CSV table of C-alpha atoms in Angstrom, one decimal:
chain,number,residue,atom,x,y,z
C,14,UNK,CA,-57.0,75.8,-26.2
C,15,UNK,CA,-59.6,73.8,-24.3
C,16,UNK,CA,-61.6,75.8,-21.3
C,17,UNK,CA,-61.0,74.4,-18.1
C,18,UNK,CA,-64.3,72.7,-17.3
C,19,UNK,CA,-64.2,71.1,-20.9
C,20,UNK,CA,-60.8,69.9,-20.3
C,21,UNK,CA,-61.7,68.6,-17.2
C,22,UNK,CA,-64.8,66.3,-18.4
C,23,UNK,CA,-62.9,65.1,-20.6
C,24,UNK,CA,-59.9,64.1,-18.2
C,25,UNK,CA,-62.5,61.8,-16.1
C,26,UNK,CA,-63.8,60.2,-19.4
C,27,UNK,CA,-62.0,56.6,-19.7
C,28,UNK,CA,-62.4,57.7,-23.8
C,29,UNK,CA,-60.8,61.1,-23.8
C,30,UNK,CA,-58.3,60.9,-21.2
C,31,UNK,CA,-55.3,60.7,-23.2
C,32,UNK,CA,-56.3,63.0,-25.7
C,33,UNK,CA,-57.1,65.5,-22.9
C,34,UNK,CA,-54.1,64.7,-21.0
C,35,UNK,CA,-51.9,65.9,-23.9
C,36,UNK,CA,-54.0,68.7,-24.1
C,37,UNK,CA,-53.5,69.6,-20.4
C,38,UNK,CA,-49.8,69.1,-20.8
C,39,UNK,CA,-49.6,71.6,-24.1
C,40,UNK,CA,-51.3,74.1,-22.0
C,41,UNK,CA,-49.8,73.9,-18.6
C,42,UNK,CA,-46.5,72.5,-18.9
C,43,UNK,CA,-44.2,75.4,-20.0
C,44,UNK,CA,-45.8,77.4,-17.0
C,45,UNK,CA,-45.0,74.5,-14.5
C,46,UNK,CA,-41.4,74.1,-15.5
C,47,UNK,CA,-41.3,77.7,-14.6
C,48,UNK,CA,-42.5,77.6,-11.7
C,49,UNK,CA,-41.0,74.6,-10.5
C,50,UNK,CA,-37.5,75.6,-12.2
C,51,UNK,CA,-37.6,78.8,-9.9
C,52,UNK,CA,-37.9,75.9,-6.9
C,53,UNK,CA,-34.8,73.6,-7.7
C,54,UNK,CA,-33.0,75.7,-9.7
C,55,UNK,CA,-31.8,72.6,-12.3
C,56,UNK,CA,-32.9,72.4,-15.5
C,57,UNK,CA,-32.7,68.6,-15.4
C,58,UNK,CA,-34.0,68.3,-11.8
C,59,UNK,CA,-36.8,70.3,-13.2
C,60,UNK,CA,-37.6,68.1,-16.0
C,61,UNK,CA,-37.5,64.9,-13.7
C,62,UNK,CA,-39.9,67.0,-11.0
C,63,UNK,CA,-42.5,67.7,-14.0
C,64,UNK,CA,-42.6,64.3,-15.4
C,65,UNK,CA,-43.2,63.2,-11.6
C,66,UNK,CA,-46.0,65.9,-11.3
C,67,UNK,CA,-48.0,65.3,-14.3
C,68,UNK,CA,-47.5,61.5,-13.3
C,69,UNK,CA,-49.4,62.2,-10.2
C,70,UNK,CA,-52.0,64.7,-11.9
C,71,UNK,CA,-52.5,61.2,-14.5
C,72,UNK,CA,-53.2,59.1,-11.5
C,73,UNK,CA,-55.2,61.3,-9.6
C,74,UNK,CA,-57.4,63.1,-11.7
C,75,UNK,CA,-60.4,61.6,-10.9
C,76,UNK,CA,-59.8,62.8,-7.4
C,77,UNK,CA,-59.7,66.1,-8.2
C,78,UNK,CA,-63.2,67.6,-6.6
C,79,UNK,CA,-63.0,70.7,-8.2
C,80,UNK,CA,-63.2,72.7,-4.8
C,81,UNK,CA,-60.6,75.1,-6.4
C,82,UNK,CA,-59.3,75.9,-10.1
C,83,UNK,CA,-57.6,72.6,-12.1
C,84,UNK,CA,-54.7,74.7,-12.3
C,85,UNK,CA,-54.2,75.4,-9.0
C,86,UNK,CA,-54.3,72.1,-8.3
C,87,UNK,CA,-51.5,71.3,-10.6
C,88,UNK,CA,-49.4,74.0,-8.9
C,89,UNK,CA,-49.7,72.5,-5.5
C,90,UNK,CA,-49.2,69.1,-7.0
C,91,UNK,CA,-46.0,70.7,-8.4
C,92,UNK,CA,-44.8,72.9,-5.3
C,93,UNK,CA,-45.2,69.6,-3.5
C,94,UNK,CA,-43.4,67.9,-5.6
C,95,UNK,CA,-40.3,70.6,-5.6
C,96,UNK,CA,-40.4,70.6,-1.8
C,97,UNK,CA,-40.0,66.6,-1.5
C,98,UNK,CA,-37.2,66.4,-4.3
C,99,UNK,CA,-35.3,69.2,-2.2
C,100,UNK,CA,-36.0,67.2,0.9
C,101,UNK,CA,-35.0,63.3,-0.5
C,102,UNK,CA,-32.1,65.5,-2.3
C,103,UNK,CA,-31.2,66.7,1.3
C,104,UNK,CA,-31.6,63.1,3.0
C,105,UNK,CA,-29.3,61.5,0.0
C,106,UNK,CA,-26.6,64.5,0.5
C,107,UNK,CA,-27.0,64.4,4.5
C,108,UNK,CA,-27.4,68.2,4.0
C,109,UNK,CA,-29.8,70.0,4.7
C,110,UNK,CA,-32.1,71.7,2.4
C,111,UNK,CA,-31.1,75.1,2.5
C,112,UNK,CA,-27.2,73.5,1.3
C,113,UNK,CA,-29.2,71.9,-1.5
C,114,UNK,CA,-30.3,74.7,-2.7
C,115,UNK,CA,-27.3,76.5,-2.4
C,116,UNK,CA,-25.7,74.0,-4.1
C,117,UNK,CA,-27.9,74.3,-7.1
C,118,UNK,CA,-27.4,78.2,-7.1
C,119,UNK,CA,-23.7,77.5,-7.1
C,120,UNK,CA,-24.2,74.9,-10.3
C,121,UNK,CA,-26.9,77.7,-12.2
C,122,UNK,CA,-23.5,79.2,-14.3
C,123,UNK,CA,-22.5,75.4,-15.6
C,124,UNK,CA,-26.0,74.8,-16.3
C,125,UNK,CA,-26.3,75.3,-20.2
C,126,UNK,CA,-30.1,76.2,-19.9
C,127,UNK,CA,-29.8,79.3,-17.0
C,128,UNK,CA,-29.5,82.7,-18.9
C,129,UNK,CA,-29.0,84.8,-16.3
C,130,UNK,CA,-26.3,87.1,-15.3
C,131,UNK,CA,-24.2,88.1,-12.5
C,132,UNK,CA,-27.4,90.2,-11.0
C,133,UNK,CA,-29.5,87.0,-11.8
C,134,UNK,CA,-27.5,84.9,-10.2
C,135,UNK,CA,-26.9,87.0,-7.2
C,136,UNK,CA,-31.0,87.4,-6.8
C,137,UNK,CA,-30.7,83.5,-7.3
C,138,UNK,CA,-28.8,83.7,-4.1
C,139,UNK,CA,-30.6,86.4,-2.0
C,140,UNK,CA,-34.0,84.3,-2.8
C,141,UNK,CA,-32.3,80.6,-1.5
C,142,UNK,CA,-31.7,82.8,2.1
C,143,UNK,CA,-35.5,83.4,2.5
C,144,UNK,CA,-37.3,80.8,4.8
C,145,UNK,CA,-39.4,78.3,1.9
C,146,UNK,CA,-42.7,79.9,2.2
C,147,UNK,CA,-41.0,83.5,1.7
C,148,UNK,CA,-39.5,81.8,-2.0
C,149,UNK,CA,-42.8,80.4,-3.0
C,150,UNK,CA,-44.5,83.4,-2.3
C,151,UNK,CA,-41.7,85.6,-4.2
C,152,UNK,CA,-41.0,83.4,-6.9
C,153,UNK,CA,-45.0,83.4,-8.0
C,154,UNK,CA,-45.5,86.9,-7.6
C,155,UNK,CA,-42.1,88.2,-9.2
C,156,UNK,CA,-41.1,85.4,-11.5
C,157,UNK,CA,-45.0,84.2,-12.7
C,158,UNK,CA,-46.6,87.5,-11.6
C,159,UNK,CA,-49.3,85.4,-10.4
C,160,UNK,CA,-52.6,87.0,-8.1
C,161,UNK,CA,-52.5,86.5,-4.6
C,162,UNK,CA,-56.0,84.9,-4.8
C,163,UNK,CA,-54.5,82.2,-6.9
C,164,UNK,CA,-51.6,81.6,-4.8
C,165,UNK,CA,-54.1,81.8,-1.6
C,166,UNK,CA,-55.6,78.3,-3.4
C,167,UNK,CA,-52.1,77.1,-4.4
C,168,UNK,CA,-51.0,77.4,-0.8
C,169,UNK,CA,-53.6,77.8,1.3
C,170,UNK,CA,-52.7,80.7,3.1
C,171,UNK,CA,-54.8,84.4,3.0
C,172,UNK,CA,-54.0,86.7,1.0
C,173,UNK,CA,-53.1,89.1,3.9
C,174,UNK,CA,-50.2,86.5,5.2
C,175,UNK,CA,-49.0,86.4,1.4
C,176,UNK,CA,-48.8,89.6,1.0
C,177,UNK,CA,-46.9,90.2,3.9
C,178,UNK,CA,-44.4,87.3,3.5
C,179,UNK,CA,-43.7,89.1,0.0
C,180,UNK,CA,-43.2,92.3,1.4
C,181,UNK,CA,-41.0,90.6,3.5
C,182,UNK,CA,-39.1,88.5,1.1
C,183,UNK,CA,-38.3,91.8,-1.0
C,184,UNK,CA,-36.8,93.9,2.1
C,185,UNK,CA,-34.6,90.9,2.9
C,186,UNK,CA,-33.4,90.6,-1.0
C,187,UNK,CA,-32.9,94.4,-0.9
C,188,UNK,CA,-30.6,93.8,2.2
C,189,UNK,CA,-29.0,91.1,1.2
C,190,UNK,CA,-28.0,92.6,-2.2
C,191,UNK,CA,-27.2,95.7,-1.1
C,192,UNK,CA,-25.2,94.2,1.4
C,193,UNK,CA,-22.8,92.1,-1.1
C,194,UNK,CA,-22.1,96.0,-2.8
């Protein structure tokens, strides 16, 4: 496994850019699906989302200015990708994008890849009821058990307001399950 700031020089030489490309994708790409998995639910949409966002990470690598961590980068690359899949997903159903996600929750026991259970499925649903930053900020900290510092980069919000919104996010799961007892 190549450090960061190795991987990275190599990324903006013209004769180590596809070698370190595949290295970047080795390294980062199981964590991606994750994270963008926990965003559109799919296991298909999620593979289309992550060829899309290490597409874009391809492209504009040479813009990155290193102002925060490569990976964080790649996560908001990512997120932003999920968000704009959701939304054209929305546009094409003429739903909107709180439906398409419900939709997707509805599809997660046909889908071969989802290994959840019932109580999976029904924190699946609690989650999709939380506004979008709420999700983000719950499915990094629960699902990746990322640091708030990192997800402070990744979304560009304190840490204060990301803490809180998870707070939040878990007394309205709590309710919400709870409530379908």
């Amino acid at each position: 496994m190549i450090e960061e700031t190795d991987l990275l020089k190599k990324l903006k030489q013209a004769e180590h850019k596809n070698s370190a490309f595949n290295e970047l994708v080795a390294q980062y790409k199981e964590r991606l699906y994750w994270h963008i998995r926990h965003i559109v639910k799919d296991h298909n949409d999620t593979d289309d989302v992550l060829q899309n966002t290490f597409i874009k990470i391809y492209k504009n690598i040479n813009n990155f200015k290193g102002d925060s961590k490569l990976y964080s980068w790649m996560y908001r690359i990512a997120t932003n990708e999920s968000l704009t899949f959701i939304s054209k997903r929305a546009k094409q159903l003429q739903i909107s994008n709180e439906e398409v996600q419900n939709l997707a929750i509805k599809n997660l026991k046909a889908d071969e890849y989802f290994e959840g259970d019932d109580i999976q499925l029904k924190l699946q649903q609690a989650i999709a009821t939380l506004p979008e930053k709420q999700q983000l900020v719950f499915n990094m900290r629960y699902f990746q058990d990322m640091k708030y510092k990192d997800m402070s980069e990744i979304l560009d919000t304190s840490e204060g307001a990301l803490k809180a919104s998870y707070h939040i996010a878990i007394k309205k799961i709590e309710t919400y399950i709870l409530n379908l007892s």
